[in-house]
PDB file of C-alpha atoms and ligand atoms in Angstrom:
ATOM      1  CA  THR A   1      38.735  56.556  -2.782  1.00 38.00           C
ATOM      2  CA  GLY A   2      36.976  57.436  -5.990  1.00 49.00           C
ATOM      3  CA  SER A   3      36.160  54.271  -7.890  1.00 72.00           C
ATOM      4  CA  TYR A   4      39.053  53.236 -10.108  1.00 82.00           C
ATOM      5  CA  ILE A   5      37.157  52.893 -13.379  1.00 78.00           C
ATOM      6  CA  HIS A   6      36.024  56.534 -13.193  1.00 75.00           C
ATOM      7  CA  ARG A   7      39.556  57.860 -12.993  1.00 76.00           C
ATOM      8  CA  LYS A   8      40.041  60.843 -15.291  1.00 73.00           C
ATOM      9  CA  MET A   9      42.236  59.803 -18.209  1.00 91.00           C
ATOM     10  CA  TRP A  10      42.257  56.409 -19.884  1.00 96.00           C
ATOM     11  CA  CYS A  11      44.003  55.196 -23.050  1.00 96.00           C
ATOM     12  CA  LEU A  12      43.898  52.114 -25.223  1.00 97.00           C
ATOM     13  CA  ASP A  13      47.041  50.652 -23.602  1.00 97.00           C
ATOM     14  CA  ASP A  14      45.134  50.344 -20.330  1.00 97.00           C
ATOM     15  CA  PHE A  15      43.098  47.503 -21.868  1.00 98.00           C
ATOM     16  CA  GLN A  16      43.472  44.020 -23.270  1.00 98.00           C
ATOM     17  CA  ILE A  17      41.057  43.785 -26.203  1.00 98.00           C
ATOM     18  CA  GLY A  18      38.915  40.630 -26.557  1.00 98.00           C
ATOM     19  CA  ARG A  19      36.471  39.372 -29.146  1.00 97.00           C
ATOM     20  CA  PRO A  20      34.255  41.713 -31.162  1.00 96.00           C
ATOM     21  CA  LEU A  21      30.746  41.847 -29.670  1.00 96.00           C
ATOM     22  CA  GLY A  22      29.175  43.840 -32.491  1.00 93.00           C
ATOM     23  CA  LYS A  23      30.045  45.790 -35.618  1.00 85.00           C
ATOM     24  CA  GLY A  24      28.284  48.652 -37.308  1.00 74.00           C
ATOM     25  CA  ARG A  25      28.369  51.830 -39.378  1.00 73.00           C
ATOM     26  CA  PHE A  26      30.496  53.902 -37.007  1.00 79.00           C
ATOM     27  CA  GLY A  27      32.736  51.232 -35.546  1.00 85.00           C
ATOM     28  CA  ALA A  28      32.549  48.158 -33.375  1.00 94.00           C
ATOM     29  CA  VAL A  29      32.153  46.976 -29.784  1.00 96.00           C
ATOM     30  CA  TYR A  30      34.819  44.763 -28.201  1.00 98.00           C
ATOM     31  CA  LEU A  31      35.036  42.816 -25.010  1.00 98.00           C
ATOM     32  CA  ALA A  32      37.878  44.402 -23.015  1.00 98.00           C
ATOM     33  CA  ARG A  33      39.690  43.933 -19.714  1.00 98.00           C
ATOM     34  CA  GLU A  34      41.355  46.742 -17.806  1.00 97.00           C
ATOM     35  CA  GLN A  35      44.979  45.650 -17.242  1.00 96.00           C
ATOM     36  CA  LYS A  36      45.438  46.492 -13.556  1.00 95.00           C
ATOM     37  CA  SER A  37      42.029  45.744 -12.025  1.00 94.00           C
ATOM     38  CA  HIS A  38      41.065  42.977 -14.533  1.00 96.00           C
ATOM     39  CA  PHE A  39      37.708  44.764 -14.752  1.00 96.00           C
ATOM     40  CA  ILE A  40      35.681  43.472 -17.716  1.00 98.00           C
ATOM     41  CA  LEU A  41      33.809  45.990 -19.873  1.00 98.00           C
ATOM     42  CA  ALA A  42      32.540  46.621 -23.400  1.00 97.00           C
ATOM     43  CA  LEU A  43      34.655  49.059 -25.410  1.00 97.00           C
ATOM     44  CA  LYS A  44      32.725  50.785 -28.174  1.00 95.00           C
ATOM     45  CA  VAL A  45      35.033  52.206 -30.870  1.00 96.00           C
ATOM     46  CA  LEU A  46      33.758  55.004 -33.144  1.00 94.00           C
ATOM     47  CA  PHE A  47      35.866  56.294 -36.053  1.00 94.00           C
ATOM     48  CA  LYS A  48      36.185  60.085 -36.083  1.00 94.00           C
ATOM     49  CA  SER A  49      36.250  60.090 -39.904  1.00 93.00           C
ATOM     50  CA  ALA A  50      32.850  58.322 -40.052  1.00 90.00           C
ATOM     51  CA  LEU A  51      31.461  60.657 -37.373  1.00 90.00           C
ATOM     52  CA  GLU A  52      32.699  63.763 -39.213  1.00 91.00           C
ATOM     53  CA  LYS A  53      31.358  62.547 -42.544  1.00 90.00           C
ATOM     54  CA  ALA A  54      27.919  62.077 -40.952  1.00 85.00           C
ATOM     55  CA  GLN A  55      28.285  65.352 -38.977  1.00 85.00           C
ATOM     56  CA  LEU A  56      27.557  63.494 -35.738  1.00 85.00           C
ATOM     57  CA  GLU A  57      30.305  64.775 -33.450  1.00 87.00           C
ATOM     58  CA  HIS A  58      27.969  67.168 -31.595  1.00 82.00           C
ATOM     59  CA  GLN A  59      25.363  64.396 -31.194  1.00 80.00           C
ATOM     60  CA  LEU A  60      28.068  62.138 -29.742  1.00 88.00           C
ATOM     61  CA  ARG A  61      29.018  64.843 -27.234  1.00 86.00           C
ATOM     62  CA  ARG A  62      25.352  65.171 -26.231  1.00 78.00           C
ATOM     63  CA  GLU A  63      24.991  61.373 -25.917  1.00 82.00           C
ATOM     64  CA  ILE A  64      28.120  61.189 -23.725  1.00 89.00           C
ATOM     65  CA  GLU A  65      26.814  64.065 -21.591  1.00 85.00           C
ATOM     66  CA  ILE A  66      23.473  62.256 -21.108  1.00 82.00           C
ATOM     67  CA  LEU A  67      24.967  58.793 -20.562  1.00 87.00           C
ATOM     68  CA  SER A  68      27.476  59.933 -17.946  1.00 89.00           C
ATOM     69  CA  HIS A  69      24.626  61.039 -15.647  1.00 88.00           C
ATOM     70  CA  LEU A  70      22.437  57.926 -15.948  1.00 91.00           C
ATOM     71  CA  ARG A  71      22.822  55.312 -13.188  1.00 95.00           C
ATOM     72  CA  HIS A  72      20.131  52.657 -13.035  1.00 96.00           C
ATOM     73  CA  PRO A  73      20.203  48.821 -12.766  1.00 97.00           C
ATOM     74  CA  ASN A  74      18.283  48.529 -16.062  1.00 98.00           C
ATOM     75  CA  ILE A  75      20.340  51.039 -18.046  1.00 96.00           C
ATOM     76  CA  LEU A  76      23.656  49.898 -19.506  1.00 96.00           C
ATOM     77  CA  ARG A  77      26.233  51.850 -17.526  1.00 96.00           C
ATOM     78  CA  PHE A  78      28.543  54.323 -19.288  1.00 94.00           C
ATOM     79  CA  TYR A  79      31.792  54.600 -17.289  1.00 95.00           C
ATOM     80  CA  ASN A  80      34.008  56.976 -19.246  1.00 95.00           C
ATOM     81  CA  TYR A  81      35.419  57.763 -22.667  1.00 96.00           C
ATOM     82  CA  PHE A  82      38.718  58.658 -24.294  1.00 97.00           C
ATOM     83  CA  HIS A  83      40.000  59.254 -27.811  1.00 96.00           C
ATOM     84  CA  ASP A  84      43.137  59.090 -29.936  1.00 97.00           C
ATOM     85  CA  ARG A  85      43.916  60.726 -33.249  1.00 97.00           C
ATOM     86  CA  THR A  86      41.425  58.676 -35.253  1.00 96.00           C
ATOM     87  CA  ARG A  87      38.957  57.066 -32.838  1.00 96.00           C
ATOM     88  CA  VAL A  88      36.614  57.749 -29.911  1.00 96.00           C
ATOM     89  CA  PHE A  89      36.310  54.976 -27.281  1.00 97.00           C
ATOM     90  CA  LEU A  90      33.263  54.563 -25.006  1.00 95.00           C
ATOM     91  CA  MET A  91      33.819  52.468 -21.860  1.00 96.00           C
ATOM     92  CA  LEU A  92      30.493  50.681 -21.322  1.00 96.00           C
ATOM     93  CA  GLU A  93      29.150  48.063 -18.947  1.00 97.00           C
ATOM     94  CA  TYR A  94      29.445  44.544 -20.366  1.00 98.00           C
ATOM     95  CA  ALA A  95      26.076  42.718 -20.491  1.00 98.00           C
ATOM     96  CA  PRO A  96      27.002  39.044 -20.048  1.00 98.00           C
ATOM     97  CA  ARG A  97      23.831  37.542 -21.521  1.00 98.00           C
ATOM     98  CA  GLY A  98      23.866  39.412 -24.793  1.00 96.00           C
ATOM     99  CA  GLU A  99      21.155  40.886 -26.938  1.00 95.00           C
ATOM    100  CA  LEU A 100      17.421  40.544 -26.280  1.00 97.00           C
ATOM    101  CA  TYR A 101      16.532  40.366 -29.975  1.00 95.00           C
ATOM    102  CA  LYS A 102      18.753  37.282 -30.424  1.00 96.00           C
ATOM    103  CA  GLU A 103      17.145  35.683 -27.368  1.00 98.00           C
ATOM    104  CA  LEU A 104      13.691  36.437 -28.841  1.00 98.00           C
ATOM    105  CA  GLN A 105      14.705  34.847 -32.163  1.00 97.00           C
ATOM    106  CA  ARG A 106      15.989  31.797 -30.259  1.00 97.00           C
ATOM    107  CA  CYS A 107      12.864  31.375 -28.073  1.00 98.00           C
ATOM    108  CA  LYS A 108      10.363  32.542 -30.742  1.00 97.00           C
ATOM    109  CA  CYS A 109       8.375  34.223 -27.928  1.00 98.00           C
ATOM    110  CA  PHE A 110       8.596  34.683 -24.126  1.00 98.00           C
ATOM    111  CA  ASP A 111       6.224  33.479 -21.403  1.00 98.00           C
ATOM    112  CA  GLU A 112       4.135  35.842 -19.255  1.00 98.00           C
ATOM    113  CA  THR A 113       6.617  35.885 -16.345  1.00 98.00           C
ATOM    114  CA  ARG A 114       9.581  36.843 -18.512  1.00 98.00           C
ATOM    115  CA  THR A 115       7.567  39.447 -20.452  1.00 98.00           C
ATOM    116  CA  ALA A 116       5.978  41.025 -17.368  1.00 98.00           C
ATOM    117  CA  THR A 117       9.418  41.189 -15.698  1.00 98.00           C
ATOM    118  CA  TYR A 118      10.838  43.016 -18.737  1.00 98.00           C
ATOM    119  CA  MET A 119       7.858  45.415 -18.642  1.00 98.00           C
ATOM    120  CA  GLU A 120       8.556  46.248 -14.996  1.00 98.00           C
ATOM    121  CA  GLU A 121      12.290  46.700 -15.653  1.00 98.00           C
ATOM    122  CA  ILE A 122      12.015  48.864 -18.758  1.00 98.00           C
ATOM    123  CA  SER A 123       9.229  51.008 -17.249  1.00 98.00           C
ATOM    124  CA  ASP A 124      11.385  51.652 -14.177  1.00 98.00           C
ATOM    125  CA  ALA A 125      14.378  52.555 -16.386  1.00 96.00           C
ATOM    126  CA  LEU A 126      12.256  54.957 -18.444  1.00 95.00           C
ATOM    127  CA  ILE A 127      10.704  56.610 -15.375  1.00 96.00           C
ATOM    128  CA  TYR A 128      14.299  57.297 -14.323  1.00 95.00           C
ATOM    129  CA  CYS A 129      15.294  58.605 -17.804  1.00 90.00           C
ATOM    130  CA  HIS A 130      12.218  60.810 -18.140  1.00 90.00           C
ATOM    131  CA  ALA A 131      12.856  62.256 -14.674  1.00 90.00           C
ATOM    132  CA  GLN A 132      16.158  63.510 -16.172  1.00 85.00           C
ATOM    133  CA  ARG A 133      14.292  64.755 -19.253  1.00 83.00           C
ATOM    134  CA  VAL A 134      15.974  62.043 -21.337  1.00 85.00           C
ATOM    135  CA  ILE A 135      13.860  60.407 -24.040  1.00 86.00           C
ATOM    136  CA  HIS A 136      15.362  57.258 -25.497  1.00 84.00           C
ATOM    137  CA  ARG A 137      13.315  57.376 -28.714  1.00 82.00           C
ATOM    138  CA  ASP A 138      14.693  54.146 -30.093  1.00 87.00           C
ATOM    139  CA  ILE A 139      13.462  51.352 -27.842  1.00 92.00           C
ATOM    140  CA  LYS A 140      13.333  48.003 -29.624  1.00 93.00           C
ATOM    141  CA  PRO A 141      14.731  44.512 -28.967  1.00 95.00           C
ATOM    142  CA  GLU A 142      17.948  45.406 -30.848  1.00 91.00           C
ATOM    143  CA  ASN A 143      18.754  48.061 -28.245  1.00 91.00           C
ATOM    144  CA  LEU A 144      18.110  45.895 -25.215  1.00 96.00           C
ATOM    145  CA  LEU A 145      20.800  43.783 -23.611  1.00 97.00           C
ATOM    146  CA  LEU A 146      20.659  41.206 -20.805  1.00 98.00           C
ATOM    147  CA  GLY A 147      22.599  41.402 -17.528  1.00 98.00           C
ATOM    148  CA  LEU A 148      24.031  38.632 -15.359  1.00 97.00           C
ATOM    149  CA  ARG A 149      20.637  37.621 -13.932  1.00 97.00           C
ATOM    150  CA  GLY A 150      18.863  38.065 -17.258  1.00 98.00           C
ATOM    151  CA  GLU A 151      17.699  41.559 -16.296  1.00 98.00           C
ATOM    152  CA  LEU A 152      17.054  44.081 -19.046  1.00 98.00           C
ATOM    153  CA  LYS A 153      19.721  46.677 -19.836  1.00 98.00           C
ATOM    154  CA  LEU A 154      18.544  49.617 -21.943  1.00 96.00           C
ATOM    155  CA  ALA A 155      21.451  50.505 -24.232  1.00 92.00           C
ATOM    156  CA  ASP A 156      22.540  52.505 -27.226  1.00 77.00           C
ATOM    157  CA  PHE A 157      21.284  56.013 -26.646  1.00 70.00           C
ATOM    158  CA  GLY A 158      21.897  56.858 -30.273  1.00 63.00           C
ATOM    159  CA  TRP A 159      24.889  54.791 -31.260  1.00 37.00           C
ATOM    160  CA  SER A 160      23.731  51.443 -32.456  1.00 34.00           C
ATOM    161  CA  VAL A 161      26.461  49.188 -33.698  1.00 32.00           C
ATOM    162  CA  HIS A 162      25.300  45.899 -35.045  1.00 32.00           C
ATOM    163  CA  ALA A 163      26.366  42.452 -33.928  1.00 28.00           C
ATOM    164  CA  PRO A 164      28.322  40.471 -36.537  1.00 30.00           C
ATOM    165  CA  SER A 165      25.283  38.392 -37.558  1.00 25.00           C
ATOM    166  CA  LEU A 166      22.762  39.831 -39.998  1.00 30.00           C
ATOM    167  CA  ARG A 167      20.268  42.052 -38.212  1.00 34.00           C
ATOM    168  CA  ARG A 168      16.526  41.797 -38.767  1.00 37.00           C
ATOM    169  CA  THR A 169      16.339  45.526 -39.337  1.00 38.00           C
ATOM    170  CA  THR A 170      15.838  46.681 -42.912  1.00 37.00           C
ATOM    171  CA  LEU A 171      18.163  49.237 -44.463  1.00 34.00           C
ATOM    172  CA  CYS A 172      17.090  52.206 -42.374  1.00 50.00           C
ATOM    173  CA  GLY A 173      16.082  50.436 -39.223  1.00 62.00           C
ATOM    174  CA  THR A 174      12.870  48.653 -38.283  1.00 75.00           C
ATOM    175  CA  THR A 175       9.681  50.684 -38.620  1.00 91.00           C
ATOM    176  CA  ASP A 176       7.736  48.380 -36.297  1.00 96.00           C
ATOM    177  CA  TYR A 177       8.444  50.515 -33.231  1.00 95.00           C
ATOM    178  CA  LEU A 178       7.669  53.952 -34.670  1.00 94.00           C
ATOM    179  CA  ALA A 179       4.913  55.823 -32.814  1.00 94.00           C
ATOM    180  CA  PRO A 180       2.183  57.466 -34.955  1.00 95.00           C
ATOM    181  CA  GLU A 181       3.422  60.990 -34.149  1.00 91.00           C
ATOM    182  CA  MET A 182       6.935  59.983 -35.316  1.00 87.00           C
ATOM    183  CA  ILE A 183       5.584  58.792 -38.674  1.00 89.00           C
ATOM    184  CA  ASP A 184       3.768  62.094 -39.211  1.00 85.00           C
ATOM    185  CA  GLY A 185       6.925  63.976 -38.199  1.00 84.00           C
ATOM    186  CA  ARG A 186       4.907  65.712 -35.453  1.00 84.00           C
ATOM    187  CA  PRO A 187       6.727  66.911 -32.319  1.00 80.00           C
ATOM    188  CA  HIS A 188       7.150  64.008 -29.934  1.00 81.00           C
ATOM    189  CA  ASP A 189       7.611  63.776 -26.171  1.00 87.00           C
ATOM    190  CA  GLU A 190       8.356  61.066 -23.583  1.00 90.00           C
ATOM    191  CA  ASN A 191       5.225  59.252 -24.690  1.00 93.00           C
ATOM    192  CA  VAL A 192       7.025  57.874 -27.738  1.00 91.00           C
ATOM    193  CA  ASP A 193       8.966  55.690 -25.284  1.00 92.00           C
ATOM    194  CA  VAL A 194       5.686  54.550 -23.682  1.00 97.00           C
ATOM    195  CA  TRP A 195       4.360  53.533 -27.130  1.00 97.00           C
ATOM    196  CA  CYS A 196       7.507  51.392 -27.672  1.00 97.00           C
ATOM    197  CA  VAL A 197       6.933  49.622 -24.337  1.00 98.00           C
ATOM    198  CA  GLY A 198       3.520  48.533 -25.641  1.00 98.00           C
ATOM    199  CA  VAL A 199       4.994  47.323 -28.937  1.00 98.00           C
ATOM    200  CA  LEU A 200       7.759  45.479 -27.020  1.00 98.00           C
ATOM    201  CA  CYS A 201       5.240  43.766 -24.717  1.00 98.00           C
ATOM    202  CA  TYR A 202       3.264  42.507 -27.725  1.00 98.00           C
ATOM    203  CA  GLU A 203       6.382  41.323 -29.581  1.00 98.00           C
ATOM    204  CA  CYS A 204       7.762  39.487 -26.506  1.00 98.00           C
ATOM    205  CA  LEU A 205       4.485  37.589 -25.990  1.00 98.00           C
ATOM    206  CA  VAL A 206       3.536  36.988 -29.631  1.00 98.00           C
ATOM    207  CA  GLY A 207       6.987  36.756 -31.285  1.00 97.00           C
ATOM    208  CA  SER A 208       6.196  39.315 -33.985  1.00 97.00           C
ATOM    209  CA  ALA A 209       5.505  43.056 -33.829  1.00 97.00           C
ATOM    210  CA  PRO A 210       1.844  44.185 -33.620  1.00 98.00           C
ATOM    211  CA  PHE A 211       1.846  46.240 -36.839  1.00 98.00           C
ATOM    212  CA  ASP A 212       4.150  43.963 -38.807  1.00 96.00           C
ATOM    213  CA  ALA A 213       3.258  44.010 -42.510  1.00 96.00           C
ATOM    214  CA  PRO A 214       4.876  42.999 -45.824  1.00 95.00           C
ATOM    215  CA  THR A 215       5.667  46.614 -46.756  1.00 95.00           C
ATOM    216  CA  ARG A 216       6.793  49.664 -44.744  1.00 93.00           C
ATOM    217  CA  LEU A 217       3.843  51.612 -46.127  1.00 95.00           C
ATOM    218  CA  GLU A 218       1.366  49.004 -44.867  1.00 96.00           C
ATOM    219  CA  THR A 219       3.131  48.983 -41.468  1.00 97.00           C
ATOM    220  CA  PHE A 220       2.771  52.783 -41.294  1.00 96.00           C
ATOM    221  CA  ARG A 221      -0.938  52.461 -42.181  1.00 97.00           C
ATOM    222  CA  ARG A 222      -1.500  49.879 -39.413  1.00 97.00           C
ATOM    223  CA  ILE A 223       0.359  52.035 -36.876  1.00 97.00           C
ATOM    224  CA  LYS A 224      -1.677  55.149 -37.698  1.00 96.00           C
ATOM    225  CA  GLU A 225      -4.914  53.168 -37.466  1.00 97.00           C
ATOM    226  CA  VAL A 226      -3.593  51.345 -34.363  1.00 97.00           C
ATOM    227  CA  ARG A 227      -4.934  48.169 -35.964  1.00 94.00           C
ATOM    228  CA  LEU A 228      -4.270  45.849 -33.016  1.00 97.00           C
ATOM    229  CA  VAL A 229      -5.018  42.157 -33.573  1.00 97.00           C
ATOM    230  CA  PHE A 230      -4.218  39.667 -30.778  1.00 98.00           C
ATOM    231  CA  PRO A 231      -3.807  35.922 -31.294  1.00 98.00           C
ATOM    232  CA  VAL A 232      -6.580  34.174 -29.296  1.00 97.00           C
ATOM    233  CA  TRP A 233      -4.111  32.728 -26.766  1.00 96.00           C
ATOM    234  CA  VAL A 234      -2.758  36.106 -25.538  1.00 98.00           C
ATOM    235  CA  PRO A 235      -3.816  36.355 -21.858  1.00 98.00           C
ATOM    236  CA  ASP A 236      -6.569  38.928 -21.120  1.00 98.00           C
ATOM    237  CA  GLY A 237      -4.375  40.786 -18.599  1.00 98.00           C
ATOM    238  CA  ALA A 238      -1.696  41.347 -21.245  1.00 98.00           C
ATOM    239  CA  LYS A 239      -4.276  42.376 -23.869  1.00 98.00           C
ATOM    240  CA  ASP A 240      -5.690  44.899 -21.398  1.00 98.00           C
ATOM    241  CA  LEU A 241      -2.234  46.361 -20.683  1.00 98.00           C
ATOM    242  CA  ILE A 242      -1.126  46.556 -24.342  1.00 98.00           C
ATOM    243  CA  SER A 243      -4.445  48.121 -25.445  1.00 98.00           C
ATOM    244  CA  LYS A 244      -4.120  50.817 -22.759  1.00 98.00           C
ATOM    245  CA  ILE A 245      -0.545  51.658 -23.870  1.00 98.00           C
ATOM    246  CA  LEU A 246      -1.000  51.663 -27.663  1.00 98.00           C
ATOM    247  CA  ASN A 247      -3.236  54.718 -27.853  1.00 98.00           C
ATOM    248  CA  HIS A 248      -2.926  56.984 -30.900  1.00 97.00           C
ATOM    249  CA  THR A 249      -3.072  60.045 -28.611  1.00 97.00           C
ATOM    250  CA  PRO A 250       0.274  60.249 -26.755  1.00 95.00           C
ATOM    251  CA  SER A 251      -1.209  61.848 -23.606  1.00 96.00           C
ATOM    252  CA  LEU A 252      -3.833  59.076 -23.293  1.00 98.00           C
ATOM    253  CA  ARG A 253      -1.242  56.255 -23.126  1.00 98.00           C
ATOM    254  CA  LEU A 254      -1.032  54.428 -19.787  1.00 98.00           C
ATOM    255  CA  PRO A 255       1.677  56.266 -17.774  1.00 98.00           C
ATOM    256  CA  LEU A 256       4.833  54.245 -16.966  1.00 98.00           C
ATOM    257  CA  LYS A 257       4.010  54.204 -13.243  1.00 98.00           C
ATOM    258  CA  GLU A 258       0.624  52.611 -14.010  1.00 98.00           C
ATOM    259  CA  ILE A 259       2.280  50.069 -16.329  1.00 98.00           C
ATOM    260  CA  MET A 260       4.418  48.965 -13.363  1.00 98.00           C
ATOM    261  CA  GLU A 261       1.299  48.788 -11.158  1.00 98.00           C
ATOM    262  CA  HIS A 262      -0.923  47.037 -13.723  1.00 98.00           C
ATOM    263  CA  PRO A 263      -2.455  43.848 -12.190  1.00 98.00           C
ATOM    264  CA  TRP A 264      -1.013  41.588 -14.894  1.00 98.00           C
ATOM    265  CA  VAL A 265       2.530  43.006 -14.401  1.00 98.00           C
ATOM    266  CA  LYS A 266       2.210  42.962 -10.587  1.00 98.00           C
ATOM    267  CA  CYS A 267       1.138  39.336 -10.503  1.00 98.00           C
ATOM    268  CA  LYS A 268       3.387  37.917 -13.274  1.00 98.00           C
ATOM    269  CA  SER A 269       6.655  39.856 -12.861  1.00 98.00           C
ATOM    270  CA  ARG A 270       9.569  38.195 -11.002  1.00 98.00           C
ATOM    271  CA  ARG A 271      11.938  41.164 -11.055  1.00 97.00           C
ATOM    272  CA  ILE A 272      15.177  40.731  -9.068  1.00 94.00           C
ATOM    273  CA  LEU A 273      16.947  43.924  -8.060  1.00 90.00           C
ATOM    274  CA  PRO A 274      20.757  43.687  -7.695  1.00 81.00           C
ATOM    275  CA  PRO A 275      22.090  44.446  -4.186  1.00 80.00           C
ATOM    276  CA  VAL A 276      22.460  48.211  -3.900  1.00 75.00           C
ATOM    277  CA  HIS A 277      26.198  48.726  -3.661  1.00 67.00           C
ATOM    278  CA  LYS A 278      28.207  51.943  -3.361  1.00 64.00           C
ATOM    279  CA  ASP A 279      30.149  52.707  -6.485  1.00 60.00           C
ATOM    280  CA  VAL A 280      33.234  50.914  -5.166  1.00 53.00           C
ATOM    281  CA  ASN A 281      33.563  47.123  -4.956  1.00 48.00           C
ATOM    282  CA  ALA A 282      36.293  44.436  -4.701  1.00 43.00           C
ATOM    283  CA  CYS A 283      38.415  45.636  -7.578  1.00 46.00           C
ATOM    284  CA  GLY A 284      37.936  49.227  -6.532  1.00 44.00           C
ATOM    285  CA  VAL A 285      35.190  49.955  -9.071  1.00 45.00           C
TER     286      VAL A 285
HETATM  287  C1  FH3 B 301      22.638  48.281 -28.107  1.00 80.14           C
HETATM  288  C2  FH3 B 301      23.812  47.988 -28.956  1.00 80.14           C
HETATM  289  O1  FH3 B 301      24.652  48.835 -29.208  1.00 80.14           O
HETATM  290  N1  FH3 B 301      23.890  46.728 -29.429  1.00 80.14           N
HETATM  291  C3  FH3 B 301      24.943  46.416 -30.319  1.00 80.14           C
HETATM  292  C4  FH3 B 301      26.228  46.121 -29.664  1.00 80.14           C
HETATM  293  C5  FH3 B 301      26.597  44.722 -29.906  1.00 80.14           C
HETATM  294  C6  FH3 B 301      27.342  44.264 -28.690  1.00 80.14           C
HETATM  295  N2  FH3 B 301      27.155  45.304 -27.672  1.00 80.14           N
HETATM  296  C7  FH3 B 301      27.314  45.018 -26.286  1.00 80.14           C
HETATM  297  C8  FH3 B 301      27.471  46.021 -25.301  1.00 80.14           C
HETATM  298 CL1  FH3 B 301      27.511  47.689 -25.767  1.00 80.14          CL
HETATM  299  C9  FH3 B 301      27.600  45.703 -23.952  1.00 80.14           C
HETATM  300  N3  FH3 B 301      27.568  44.433 -23.525  1.00 80.14           N
HETATM  301  C10 FH3 B 301      27.421  43.445 -24.441  1.00 80.14           C
HETATM  302  N4  FH3 B 301      27.368  42.118 -24.265  1.00 80.14           N
HETATM  303  C11 FH3 B 301      27.221  41.565 -25.502  1.00 80.14           C
HETATM  304  C12 FH3 B 301      27.129  40.136 -25.719  1.00 80.14           C
HETATM  305  C13 FH3 B 301      27.235  39.192 -24.732  1.00 80.14           C
HETATM  306  N5  FH3 B 301      27.098  37.997 -25.338  1.00 80.14           N
HETATM  307  C14 FH3 B 301      27.137  36.688 -24.701  1.00 80.14           C
HETATM  308  N6  FH3 B 301      26.904  38.148 -26.652  1.00 80.14           N
HETATM  309  C15 FH3 B 301      26.946  39.475 -26.900  1.00 80.14           C
HETATM  310  C16 FH3 B 301      26.766  40.040 -28.280  1.00 80.14           C
HETATM  311  N7  FH3 B 301      27.159  42.508 -26.476  1.00 80.14           N
HETATM  312  C17 FH3 B 301      27.291  43.684 -25.817  1.00 80.14           C
HETATM  313  C18 FH3 B 301      26.212  46.248 -28.133  1.00 80.14           C
END
């Protein structure tokens, strides 16, 4: 019995639509429940007119192609998609504990255990992505969601819709997470994702991004110089890890496997892995 939610054709009438979870340029994300199985999911709605105007249809097809092959506990699951005359609908896993960036704003910064656990989770997710030759390229707190047990869910492989509240990102997105080679427009590889893991680790522990500056230009300058300044209270183990990741030369950055095995991550992380289940459960999903 193939799992129910992966059945071939879906349409809007198969769902009861709940509250909006986020809104953005191309559409919005709604909480939704599948009528027969009562399966809860996030339904991302993209307007074809907006996609056509921005010439993004082909990118959406590529994103859907990539997403449909990714299955990992720390990657937000993409189940299926369908469309009507005016809209494209993506059936996505619902992350019950919301957006990491909101949690970071609420807590100001995270302790070592929480940060090291996120480092282990996101590194494992990226090892999996890179093994499929998928580079996320846009890792930042805004694109990270939290699962039932607070585990990280890497989301939004290209389609960021924004939650109703004002986002911290400036007009064209935050520059804090750009790797040096991205700023110079040089060709970039998987190591741009590794750079972002270093920036994320710093921001989770400190509460602000490492190269944060009053102007975008100054931020770019600090990124290219890799001007890393740690508050005195940042633990040595974390400073060691972040300094080994944020290397200007992409190939010299600490590989993801070694991030997971770093002494500070090994000793501080409290990662919980969900029980490995076949793709079918109680409600046939
Ligand atoms: C990566 C990305 O696209 N972020 C923007 C969209 C906003 C809601 N989206 C969700 C998506 Cl795509 C999936 N699950 C979610 N869960 C929530 C959420 C849960 N709470 C308690 N509060 C919220 C908000 N939101 C989502 C994604």
